[in-house]
Amino acid sequence: MPTHVLRRPTMLFPPRSLDGSPQLTLELDERGDLLPRILWAGVATPAAAAPGGYPSLFRGPGVPLLGEHAHELFTRPHLVGHRVGAPGSDAAWSTRFVVSGTDATDDRLVVRASDAAAGLDLVAEIEALPGGLLRARHTVTSTGDGSYHLTALDVVLPAADDHVEVLDLTGRHEGERTPQRHVVTDGLWLREGREGRPGLSAATLAVIGTAGFGTRTGTVLGAHVAWSGNGVLRVERSPDLGPTIGGGELLQPGEVVLEQGEQYASPWVVFGASTDGLDGLAAAFHTYQRSWPAHPAHQPVVLNVWEAVWFDHDLTRLKEIADRAARVGIERFVLDDGWFHARRDDTAGLGDWWVDPDVWPEGLTPLAEHVRSLGMQFGLWFEPEMVNPDSDLYRDHPDWILATGARVPQLHRSQLVLDLSRPEVWQHVHDHVHQVLSSAPIDYVKWDHNRELLEAGSAARGGAPAIHAQTEAFNRLLDSLRELHPDIDWESCASGGGRIDLGVLERTQRVWTSDNTDALARQHIQRWTGQLVAPEYLGAHVSSPTNHSTGRTLPLDFRAATAMFGAFGVEWDLSTASDDELDVLAEWVALHQQHRPLLHSGRLVRPQSSDRAVLLHGVVSAAGDEALLAHVQLDESASNRGTVVRVPGLVDEATYALRWVGPVDRRAVSRSVELPEGGPTEGVEVPGAVLATRGYWIPRRRPETVTLVHLGRIT
């Protein structure tokens, strides 16, 4: 790795970043024994990568690779802990690490350090990822006598001084991923997730950027904690230190206690930078996800029968629904909750993972084989981490739950949480799920998690907090079942979108974006979940005409076009659909399948809309030769001006033909004009540069309509 002189020795990481990727400038201590300082984190440019091309530009206080109080850091420390039970252990609460070695390659930087007085070793790792992201983590090992009680271990990077606004997400059940933003001021901004999973109100990621940054504009730096348990995201600025961004795991009291020789590794914290706003940041995360071995190369169209039959399982009726599903082109049929022992409603049966013979006297094989005979895959719902008090498992093992002691935690959805950190509990769940998956031809598992981890202590540790150990046990459980059943695809669901993070996503092929399948609500939920997650992972289903969550009645075309850009599916009781509705749905399924290669490989774009009643989004192919754009008229517009759609990512000198896609109502709205028959440009081919700067025009449309435009390269 090249070293450049900047008053003190410095190094760039990665040393040969592509233009537009994030890069760090690290200042090395002159003596070589103190931890490096990160002077700058942001988008790499050719000028920055050239020797001598970044003089005092990057000078400033910077941020230590691990912030320590001993070096006059008076902001929130990056490492918090203390040692007990050994002579002189009181001093271990404040560390002063000395570097013992550094290894650097083109895509990995490792710094090793130790503090003999505190009895701690440190390994700091930074890696360059596909797509232009960086990820970093710290590992501490206790080398001293007694016990080291770890409270926090965060990974933090500096942001540029003109990064003055922060955006993150919040939400609720059936309303996940709502954006919120505020101005950066001196002090600490902290988002904590304490549900034992990222949660329905999860911040998901923090983004700090230049004033007014948007989907297509501004320079931003984002951070995400790739961890399925409790987490922290943080942004901080002080009178002495510029803005910083980072995060880590949220540890509860006594949760991580290191004896001599034991170590703790923080979750990977993934960072991305962009000079073209939030869309550039999203593209980096999506490219990284598409590099994973578990990434779904092909995402089948799904029918889930939950909203069709609920707990009322009848083989004849389910076969009829499967027949109709095959008629419209469904590729995967999923049997949801209600198939296992004593599960007639949501108050009983969780934990008893065997097929209920009263409902399924011949097991699941007759349904699975019927589904497969129609050319579809067969999927099944589980919630392995949970237990109902009204279950054989709980009656036999009431001590197997997460609890602080003898007190049973408050129920939610009549559920408690099994303590997977105990080997006997983990093995019991593992073996029963494995047995079911081996009993019938099953291609897909929807893995649910409907209960927050309340008072989540482990009896194996005297009631001490166990969310960290529970999260690790969940990862091991899923990994083992994946290894035993390599042909099964997996979906992460947690009351909808309550467990969506890169830790679980790396192990699965799909996520359930929200329990709210209302298409109007889904426009926003899917838009902002897509800030982190690639579209092909986002379960997006066509619901019933009148949605059970909101009571809102929406047109089929609007419902289907909303599902079009994600992992397309259906949540509708097709036995109630008319022949005409089935025909229209089949057209939409075929349309999605036709454009699926583009939708699930291209770059997400969200052009700015001049009309608050209109959302714009779409996908542009990596080569810039094809695009599919959606004009979503949510409500009545305040004006008759219509909306201009500017399309980024095309080839400037190429020309494109624009045409309407799918069912299009061309009728004019009052005082406006009808859609031209030959597409938005009436058949005129347009250069990419013109489409990017001037765009094409869509007149005001009726509320709750989606107008799709396909752009194909001609020259």
XYZ file of C-alpha atoms in Angstrom:
715
model
C 0.000 0.000 0.000
C 1.478 3.404 -0.913
C 2.396 5.830 1.826
C 2.246 9.591 1.255
C 3.735 12.286 3.457
C 1.371 14.783 5.014
C 3.312 16.346 7.900
C 3.052 12.867 9.395
C 2.971 9.576 7.461
C -0.458 8.807 6.000
C -2.026 6.009 4.017
C -5.082 5.663 1.797
C -7.397 2.688 2.140
C -8.241 1.089 -0.179
C -5.138 2.273 -2.044
C -6.723 1.998 -5.494
C -10.394 2.833 -4.956
C -12.493 3.408 -8.025
C -13.818 6.890 -8.511
C -17.083 7.134 -6.561
C -16.182 4.537 -3.928
C -15.509 5.337 -0.270
C -11.935 5.743 0.851
C -10.179 6.517 4.118
C -7.128 8.644 4.798
C -5.308 7.384 7.880
C -2.584 9.276 9.732
C 0.092 7.054 11.211
C 1.821 7.918 14.477
C 5.393 9.104 13.927
C 6.693 6.610 16.479
C 4.505 3.858 15.070
C 3.119 2.772 18.447
C -0.158 4.706 18.793
C -3.345 3.816 16.963
C -3.752 5.539 13.568
C -6.162 8.426 13.210
C -8.680 8.474 10.390
C -8.352 11.976 8.971
C -11.010 11.700 6.318
C -13.682 9.335 5.026
C -15.542 9.955 1.803
C -15.765 9.342 -1.910
C -12.511 8.564 -3.664
C -11.505 10.803 -6.565
C -8.600 10.590 -8.987
C -7.072 13.683 -7.382
C -7.240 12.146 -3.928
C -5.581 8.944 -5.100
C -2.624 10.694 -6.720
C 0.565 11.153 -4.674
C 0.674 14.680 -3.368
C -2.854 15.300 -4.641
C -4.354 16.006 -1.247
C -2.279 18.562 0.677
C -3.761 20.181 3.797
C -7.205 19.381 2.394
C -7.554 16.392 4.716
C -5.856 17.900 7.742
C -7.886 18.213 10.882
C -8.322 16.490 14.199
C -9.582 13.281 12.609
C -10.916 10.341 14.614
C -8.796 7.652 16.274
C -9.222 4.188 14.819
C -10.530 3.400 18.293
C -11.460 6.472 20.298
C -9.825 6.466 23.732
C -10.252 8.820 26.678
C -6.480 8.667 27.275
C -5.904 10.723 24.106
C -8.136 13.603 25.179
C -11.273 12.233 23.602
C -14.166 13.686 25.575
C -16.959 12.514 23.268
C -18.672 9.133 23.638
C -15.881 6.524 23.901
C -15.692 3.793 21.307
C -14.734 1.171 23.924
C -16.444 1.069 27.318
C -15.720 -1.595 29.915
C -14.027 -2.371 33.197
C -12.202 -5.242 34.904
C -13.051 -6.785 38.251
C -11.480 -9.433 40.451
C -7.802 -8.702 39.840
C -5.197 -6.422 41.502
C -5.106 -3.031 39.802
C -8.119 -3.896 37.680
C -9.791 -0.551 38.350
C -7.451 1.039 35.783
C -8.814 -1.045 32.911
C -11.770 1.277 32.353
C -9.478 3.655 30.442
C -7.214 2.160 27.785
C -4.144 3.359 25.895
C -3.488 0.832 23.159
C -0.030 0.493 21.607
C 0.249 -0.835 18.050
C 2.052 -4.137 17.706
C 1.568 -4.728 13.991
C -0.184 -3.628 10.816
C -1.065 -5.691 7.747
C -2.375 -4.057 4.589
C -3.451 -5.381 1.204
C -5.521 -3.870 -1.593
C -8.778 -4.828 0.114
C -7.970 -5.383 3.804
C -6.315 -3.414 6.587
C -5.617 -4.987 9.991
C -4.160 -3.130 12.964
C -3.169 -5.086 16.078
C -2.571 -3.382 19.410
C -2.447 -4.114 23.116
C -2.708 -2.441 26.508
C -0.769 -4.460 29.070
C -2.047 -2.433 32.009
C -5.688 -2.968 31.036
C -5.058 -6.591 30.075
C -6.563 -6.211 26.610
C -5.559 -6.944 23.026
C -7.246 -5.212 20.095
C -7.598 -6.160 16.449
C -9.136 -3.513 14.161
C -10.159 -4.670 10.677
C -11.300 -2.677 7.648
C -12.284 -4.383 4.408
C -13.221 -3.133 0.948
C -16.377 -4.788 -0.388
C -17.868 -5.327 -3.847
C -19.906 -2.332 -4.864
C -17.549 0.161 -3.250
C -18.543 -0.253 0.409
C -16.212 -0.529 3.359
C -16.864 -2.583 6.462
C -15.030 -2.459 9.775
C -15.065 -4.200 13.135
C -13.061 -4.383 16.344
C -12.151 -7.473 18.359
C -10.991 -7.269 21.971
C -9.358 -10.150 23.853
C -8.920 -10.226 27.618
C -5.332 -11.116 28.528
C -5.430 -10.113 32.200
C -6.601 -11.756 35.380
C -10.164 -11.424 36.575
C -13.169 -10.607 34.403
C -13.496 -7.814 31.865
C -17.070 -6.521 31.682
C -17.647 -5.062 28.220
C -20.290 -2.344 27.898
C -19.791 -1.013 24.362
C -17.491 -1.390 21.359
C -18.340 0.912 18.449
C -16.807 1.512 15.025
C -16.725 5.203 14.094
C -15.575 7.196 11.049
C -15.267 10.951 10.537
C -17.531 12.825 8.155
C -16.700 15.980 6.216
C -17.456 19.280 7.897
C -20.100 20.121 5.263
C -22.076 17.004 6.209
C -24.654 18.840 8.267
C -27.864 16.793 7.983
C -28.725 13.282 9.188
C -31.353 10.925 7.798
C -32.465 7.666 9.332
C -35.652 5.603 9.394
C -38.311 4.841 11.978
C -41.708 3.154 11.899
C -44.211 0.828 13.494
C -46.004 -2.434 12.794
C -47.529 -2.160 9.317
C -45.699 1.136 8.832
C -41.980 0.340 8.650
C -39.172 2.500 7.195
C -40.439 6.065 7.523
C -37.649 8.595 6.816
C -36.813 11.312 9.303
C -34.017 13.885 9.261
C -32.506 16.645 11.337
C -29.668 19.137 11.329
C -26.368 18.115 12.911
C -25.555 20.137 16.010
C -22.900 19.734 18.689
C -23.658 16.745 20.852
C -24.542 13.084 20.456
C -27.398 11.721 18.343
C -28.023 8.080 19.258
C -30.476 5.500 17.936
C -30.747 2.335 19.996
C -32.560 -0.884 19.125
C -33.507 -2.880 22.238
C -36.074 -5.388 20.918
C -33.633 -8.267 20.439
C -34.009 -7.742 16.704
C -33.543 -4.577 14.611
C -37.270 -3.916 15.133
C -40.230 -2.392 13.362
C -39.031 1.091 14.353
C -35.438 0.316 13.340
C -33.186 3.142 12.237
C -31.862 0.609 9.667
C -29.044 2.937 8.650
C -27.816 6.431 9.390
C -26.868 8.798 6.581
C -25.030 12.081 7.096
C -24.650 14.460 4.181
C -24.526 17.913 2.685
C -27.411 20.304 3.224
C -30.606 19.228 1.479
C -29.244 15.947 0.113
C -31.889 13.848 -1.610
C -32.335 10.714 -3.646
C -30.413 12.129 -6.604
C -28.389 15.012 -5.135
C -25.819 15.679 -2.452
C -22.769 13.996 -0.975
C -23.533 11.439 1.730
C -21.826 8.973 4.067
C -23.948 6.123 5.430
C -23.516 3.469 8.125
C -25.359 0.204 8.804
C -24.779 -2.359 11.581
C -24.922 -5.834 10.023
C -26.402 -7.532 13.078
C -29.798 -9.097 13.843
C -29.839 -8.306 17.568
C -29.712 -5.096 19.579
C -27.830 -2.285 17.880
C -26.629 1.304 18.062
C -26.230 3.934 15.364
C -24.549 7.186 16.323
C -23.714 10.617 14.927
C -21.694 13.025 17.052
C -20.019 16.397 16.803
C -18.218 18.466 19.414
C -16.574 21.910 19.540
C -13.229 20.119 19.153
C -14.133 17.284 16.800
C -15.960 17.330 13.471
C -18.962 15.127 12.739
C -18.583 11.365 13.121
C -20.812 8.436 12.218
C -20.787 4.788 13.245
C -22.352 2.148 15.407
C -22.133 -1.278 16.941
C -24.000 -3.738 19.105
C -26.016 -2.514 22.072
C -24.850 -4.611 25.018
C -26.894 -4.923 28.182
C -25.359 -5.037 31.689
C -23.321 -8.174 32.223
C -24.108 -9.509 28.757
C -20.477 -9.851 27.653
C -17.990 -10.757 30.384
C -14.579 -11.855 29.134
C -12.433 -14.175 31.182
C -8.730 -14.499 30.428
C -8.253 -15.639 26.828
C -11.838 -14.908 25.757
C -12.670 -12.402 23.053
C -15.558 -10.373 21.661
C -15.871 -9.228 18.045
C -18.184 -6.335 17.285
C -20.608 -6.753 14.399
C -19.408 -5.536 11.042
C -20.381 -1.914 10.534
C -20.821 -1.247 6.812
C -20.088 2.212 5.401
C -20.884 3.669 2.001
C -20.331 7.054 0.371
C -21.915 8.738 -2.623
C -21.775 12.028 -4.495
C -25.121 11.449 -6.217
C -27.282 11.269 -3.141
C -29.152 8.400 -1.596
C -29.522 6.501 -4.863
C -25.755 6.196 -5.186
C -25.559 4.907 -1.627
C -28.357 2.405 -2.288
C -26.593 1.194 -5.431
C -23.462 0.376 -3.427
C -25.423 -1.683 -0.886
C -27.368 -3.476 -3.635
C -24.222 -4.348 -5.593
C -22.677 -5.816 -2.455
C -25.767 -7.985 -1.826
C -25.671 -9.226 -5.407
C -22.145 -10.539 -4.828
C -23.190 -12.973 -2.065
C -23.255 -16.732 -2.656
C -26.807 -16.881 -1.229
C -28.101 -14.083 -3.475
C -31.244 -15.207 -5.348
C -30.243 -15.512 -8.978
C -33.923 -16.075 -9.777
C -36.769 -14.839 -7.552
C -39.961 -16.872 -8.151
C -43.402 -15.265 -8.112
C -45.031 -16.276 -4.812
C -48.555 -16.963 -3.605
C -48.844 -16.936 0.208
C -52.205 -18.197 1.503
C -52.120 -16.434 4.895
C -54.638 -13.729 4.026
C -56.684 -16.264 2.065
C -57.280 -19.012 4.653
C -55.711 -17.801 7.927
C -55.789 -20.832 10.287
C -58.542 -22.648 8.377
C -56.542 -25.361 6.603
C -58.515 -27.604 4.282
C -56.759 -29.697 1.655
C -59.536 -29.448 -0.924
C -59.753 -25.680 -0.678
C -55.984 -25.238 -0.736
C -55.744 -27.402 -3.856
C -58.360 -25.211 -5.521
C -56.349 -22.093 -4.668
C -53.208 -23.805 -5.976
C -54.974 -24.573 -9.264
C -55.908 -20.913 -9.661
C -52.387 -19.862 -8.707
C -50.939 -22.030 -11.461
C -53.449 -20.542 -13.909
C -52.100 -17.015 -13.365
C -48.429 -18.054 -13.538
C -47.468 -18.333 -9.840
C -44.155 -20.140 -9.360
C -44.113 -20.769 -5.589
C -47.037 -21.678 -3.277
C -46.508 -21.006 0.458
C -48.560 -22.542 3.269
C -48.459 -20.143 6.188
C -49.253 -20.492 9.911
C -51.661 -23.180 11.154
C -50.329 -26.542 9.898
C -48.684 -27.842 13.104
C -49.903 -29.429 16.354
C -52.956 -27.786 17.984
C -52.530 -24.591 15.973
C -56.123 -23.495 15.431
C -55.421 -19.861 16.347
C -52.422 -17.805 17.496
C -52.775 -18.714 21.196
C -51.512 -22.307 21.055
C -49.085 -24.708 19.459
C -45.924 -22.663 18.919
C -43.000 -24.910 19.791
C -44.737 -28.157 18.814
C -43.176 -28.534 15.390
C -44.861 -31.562 13.941
C -47.640 -31.767 11.369
C -51.053 -31.886 13.042
C -52.659 -35.247 12.106
C -56.146 -33.917 12.885
C -55.826 -31.398 10.037
C -53.313 -33.215 7.858
C -53.937 -36.962 8.365
C -51.599 -37.824 5.492
C -49.073 -35.124 6.325
C -48.167 -32.235 4.050
C -47.084 -34.452 1.171
C -50.464 -34.531 -0.642
C -50.580 -30.733 -0.848
C -46.871 -30.401 -1.631
C -47.068 -32.978 -4.414
C -50.194 -31.362 -5.883
C -48.469 -27.965 -5.881
C -45.393 -29.415 -7.523
C -47.450 -31.263 -10.111
C -48.700 -27.844 -11.213
C -45.118 -26.687 -11.804
C -44.818 -24.639 -8.600
C -42.476 -24.852 -5.632
C -43.904 -25.566 -2.171
C -43.087 -23.373 0.838
C -43.868 -23.562 4.552
C -44.072 -21.103 7.462
C -42.173 -21.544 10.749
C -41.567 -19.483 13.867
C -38.859 -21.597 15.523
C -37.665 -19.123 18.179
C -41.052 -18.808 19.898
C -43.330 -20.830 22.180
C -46.927 -20.529 23.354
C -47.623 -21.261 27.033
C -50.403 -23.445 25.635
C -48.083 -25.998 24.031
C -46.684 -29.396 24.878
C -43.165 -27.984 24.748
C -43.865 -25.309 27.357
C -45.743 -27.699 29.617
C -42.747 -30.048 29.534
C -40.049 -27.347 29.748
C -41.342 -24.069 31.251
C -37.754 -23.227 32.184
C -36.627 -23.107 28.530
C -37.769 -19.528 27.963
C -35.794 -16.306 28.079
C -36.505 -14.694 31.456
C -34.693 -12.795 34.196
C -35.483 -15.448 36.791
C -38.637 -17.092 38.063
C -40.837 -14.270 36.736
C -42.449 -15.047 33.374
C -42.173 -12.074 31.001
C -45.299 -10.281 29.873
C -46.984 -12.060 26.990
C -47.309 -10.562 23.545
C -49.385 -12.399 20.934
C -49.605 -15.163 23.570
C -45.906 -15.852 22.953
C -42.689 -16.256 24.887
C -39.170 -16.678 23.499
C -37.158 -19.885 23.695
C -33.617 -19.573 25.062
C -31.621 -20.767 22.063
C -28.362 -19.949 23.865
C -28.879 -23.166 25.866
C -27.548 -26.150 23.859
C -30.425 -28.469 24.757
C -33.025 -25.921 23.612
C -31.135 -25.158 20.397
C -30.818 -28.868 19.598
C -34.497 -29.555 20.270
C -35.643 -26.782 17.924
C -33.050 -27.699 15.319
C -34.008 -31.367 15.234
C -37.767 -30.777 15.054
C -37.514 -28.236 12.228
C -35.076 -30.488 10.376
C -37.488 -33.417 10.716
C -40.389 -31.446 9.227
C -38.232 -30.186 6.357
C -37.235 -33.792 5.640
C -40.804 -35.119 5.746
C -42.150 -33.552 2.547
C -40.843 -31.937 -0.660
C -40.303 -28.414 0.705
C -38.521 -25.764 -1.369
C -38.933 -22.657 0.745
C -39.225 -21.549 4.367
C -40.798 -18.350 5.629
C -39.056 -17.868 9.003
C -41.072 -15.584 11.277
C -40.227 -13.786 14.550
C -43.336 -12.127 15.966
C -42.295 -11.233 19.494
C -39.801 -8.721 20.868
C -37.266 -10.112 23.340
C -38.616 -8.739 26.635
C -36.656 -9.387 29.850
C -34.468 -11.685 27.783
C -32.246 -13.295 30.386
C -30.915 -16.853 30.383
C -31.372 -19.279 33.267
C -28.051 -20.805 32.243
C -26.423 -17.528 33.334
C -28.511 -16.817 36.415
C -30.948 -14.633 34.490
C -28.241 -12.378 32.994
C -29.067 -10.701 29.657
C -28.746 -13.069 26.703
C -29.720 -11.201 23.535
C -26.148 -11.315 22.225
C -25.964 -15.079 22.780
C -29.505 -15.519 21.412
C -28.596 -13.713 18.199
C -25.491 -15.831 17.729
C -27.552 -18.975 18.388
C -30.151 -17.925 15.796
C -27.374 -17.445 13.234
C -25.985 -20.903 14.013
C -29.446 -22.455 13.822
C -30.205 -20.968 10.434
C -26.717 -21.779 9.135
C -27.009 -25.425 10.197
C -30.446 -25.882 8.642
C -29.256 -24.209 5.442
C -26.360 -26.656 5.285
C -28.666 -29.640 5.833
C -31.178 -28.366 3.248
C -29.108 -26.570 0.598
C -31.944 -26.537 -1.953
C -34.345 -24.586 0.276
C -34.721 -20.808 -0.078
C -35.289 -18.814 3.117
C -37.288 -15.696 3.921
C -36.759 -13.490 6.978
C -39.995 -12.207 8.502
C -40.457 -10.551 11.898
C -43.973 -9.172 12.345
C -43.309 -7.973 8.827
C -40.112 -5.928 8.475
C -38.771 -6.319 12.035
C -35.598 -8.233 11.162
C -34.108 -6.629 8.067
C -30.337 -6.242 8.270
C -27.297 -7.419 6.345
C -26.557 -10.058 8.984
C -29.739 -12.028 8.270
C -29.944 -10.985 4.623
C -26.625 -12.667 3.858
C -28.245 -15.949 4.944
C -31.587 -15.611 3.170
C -33.074 -15.078 -0.269
C -36.016 -12.848 0.657
C -37.467 -10.621 3.364
C -41.089 -9.899 4.183
C -41.129 -6.140 3.882
C -44.238 -5.454 5.970
C -47.414 -7.135 7.199
C -49.208 -4.213 5.584
C -49.991 -5.270 2.021
C -52.005 -2.132 1.221
C -50.507 -0.869 -2.045
C -50.735 2.803 -1.125
C -48.873 2.252 2.138
C -46.421 -0.094 0.417
C -45.278 2.631 -1.985
C -43.436 4.350 0.883
C -42.482 1.210 2.833
C -40.835 -0.415 -0.199
C -39.237 2.838 -1.346
C -37.350 3.319 1.913
C -36.598 -0.313 2.695
C -34.919 -0.265 -0.711
C -32.459 2.298 0.614
C -30.630 -0.658 2.152
C -32.071 -3.778 0.499
C -31.940 -4.700 -3.187
C -35.419 -4.874 -4.787
C -35.279 -8.604 -5.530
C -35.251 -9.347 -1.773
C -38.319 -7.246 -0.939
C -41.472 -9.336 -0.716
C -44.153 -7.240 -2.456
C -47.572 -8.856 -2.759
C -50.838 -8.112 -4.534
C -53.417 -8.092 -1.744
C -57.193 -8.456 -1.762
C -59.219 -5.663 -3.380
C -60.145 -4.408 0.099
C -57.072 -4.607 2.296
C -57.496 -6.302 5.664
C -55.036 -3.962 7.409
C -56.331 -0.586 6.266
C -59.803 -1.341 4.939
C -58.869 0.576 1.801
C -60.155 -0.636 -1.581
C -57.677 -0.197 -4.426
C -57.686 -1.086 -8.145
C -55.975 -4.293 -9.221
C -53.670 -2.463 -11.634
C -52.436 -0.196 -8.848
C -51.888 -3.138 -6.496
C -50.015 -5.137 -9.123
C -47.867 -2.248 -10.360
C -46.835 -1.564 -6.759
C -45.641 -5.166 -6.395
C -44.009 -5.128 -9.836
C -40.555 -3.874 -8.810
C -39.932 -6.160 -5.814
C -40.049 -9.893 -5.140
C -43.481 -10.138 -6.768
C -46.155 -12.132 -4.991
C -49.851 -12.505 -4.235
C -51.570 -12.475 -0.827
C -55.132 -12.607 -2.189
C -57.681 -15.414 -1.838
C -57.796 -16.325 -5.522
C -60.875 -18.495 -4.956
C -62.815 -15.223 -4.575
C -61.390 -13.619 -7.738
C -63.463 -13.455 -10.904
C -62.264 -14.880 -14.200
C -61.638 -11.351 -15.472
C -59.557 -10.522 -12.384
C -57.547 -13.705 -12.797
C -56.856 -12.818 -16.423
C -55.632 -9.329 -15.478
C -53.489 -10.748 -12.670
C -51.978 -13.250 -15.102
C -51.038 -10.366 -17.401
C -49.233 -8.643 -14.532
C -47.430 -11.826 -13.509
C -46.256 -12.304 -17.096
C -45.211 -8.649 -17.293
C -43.130 -8.992 -14.140
C -41.533 -12.191 -15.423
C -40.711 -10.482 -18.721
C -38.934 -7.592 -17.007
C -37.578 -9.537 -14.010
C -33.995 -9.760 -15.349
C -33.868 -5.947 -15.505
C -35.793 -5.326 -12.276
C -33.564 -7.640 -10.254
C -30.188 -6.615 -11.611
C -30.459 -2.945 -12.525
C -29.754 0.173 -10.523
C -32.562 1.658 -8.451
C -33.317 5.278 -9.372
C -35.714 7.641 -7.627
C -35.926 10.839 -9.711
C -37.038 13.947 -7.893
C -40.722 14.771 -8.361
C -41.959 18.351 -8.513
C -45.396 17.196 -7.339
C -45.924 16.029 -3.761
C -48.751 13.792 -4.950
C -46.415 11.914 -7.316
C -43.628 9.461 -6.549
C -41.096 8.541 -9.238
C -38.957 5.431 -9.183
C -37.522 2.838 -11.503
C -34.609 0.638 -12.516
C -31.860 1.328 -15.081
C -29.727 -1.513 -16.419
C -26.042 -1.597 -15.541
C -25.083 -0.926 -19.168
C -27.572 1.917 -19.448
C -29.312 0.350 -22.450
C -32.704 -0.262 -20.821
C -34.880 1.195 -18.071
C -38.334 0.816 -16.552
C -39.792 3.869 -14.795
C -42.929 4.232 -12.672
C -44.970 7.424 -12.275
C -47.082 6.862 -9.156
C -50.020 9.220 -8.673
C -50.751 8.823 -4.970
C -53.436 11.483 -4.616
C -54.920 14.558 -6.272
C -52.308 16.997 -7.540
C -52.525 20.627 -6.479
C -51.834 21.795 -10.028
C -52.330 20.772 -13.639
C -48.663 21.078 -14.552
C -47.942 17.353 -14.695
C -44.554 15.900 -13.849
C -41.237 15.724 -15.706
C -39.372 12.430 -15.299
C -35.585 12.735 -15.652
C -33.817 9.402 -16.117
C -30.220 9.059 -14.875
C -27.815 6.295 -15.837
C -28.478 6.145 -19.572
C -25.774 6.473 -22.245
C -25.615 10.163 -23.188
C -24.945 9.703 -26.905
C -27.353 6.779 -27.386
C -30.993 7.214 -28.445
C -33.958 5.533 -26.794
C -37.500 4.545 -27.708
C -40.094 5.128 -25.002
C -43.321 3.123 -24.743
C -46.076 2.508 -22.241
C -45.946 -0.798 -20.378
C -48.834 -2.781 -18.926
C -52.460 -1.683 -18.708
C -52.583 2.082 -19.300
C -55.660 4.259 -18.912
C -54.963 6.975 -21.472
C -58.054 9.054 -20.628
C -57.486 12.702 -19.801
C -58.077 14.058 -16.320
C -60.105 17.280 -16.090
C -58.280 20.248 -17.688
C -55.336 18.017 -18.603
C -54.560 15.879 -21.671
C -54.764 12.213 -22.484
C -51.637 10.093 -22.729
C -50.242 9.966 -26.281
C -50.884 6.647 -27.960
C -47.264 6.140 -29.024
C -45.663 6.624 -25.610
C -44.689 9.750 -23.667
C -42.636 11.140 -26.580
C -45.211 10.025 -29.199
C -42.773 7.635 -30.827
C -39.900 10.118 -31.098
C -36.527 8.608 -30.139
C -34.638 10.690 -27.572
C -30.907 10.877 -26.678
C -29.875 9.685 -23.228
C -28.397 13.089 -22.392
C -31.752 14.747 -23.086
C -33.637 12.194 -20.990
C -31.241 12.811 -18.106
C -31.472 16.615 -18.180
C -34.863 17.470 -19.703
C -36.671 14.164 -19.255
C -40.127 13.251 -20.501
C -43.475 14.626 -19.356
C -46.433 12.826 -17.771
C -49.680 14.794 -17.383
C -51.678 14.740 -14.176
C -53.170 11.292 -13.619
C -56.008 9.909 -11.549
C -55.173 9.106 -7.898
C -54.021 5.560 -7.121
C -52.641 4.880 -10.576
C -49.191 3.805 -11.750
C -48.001 4.688 -15.248
C -45.095 2.536 -16.445
C -42.656 3.571 -19.172
C -40.037 1.322 -20.765
C -36.948 2.893 -22.332
C -35.008 0.776 -24.797
C -31.786 1.738 -26.542
C -32.051 2.063 -30.320
C -28.601 3.339 -31.319
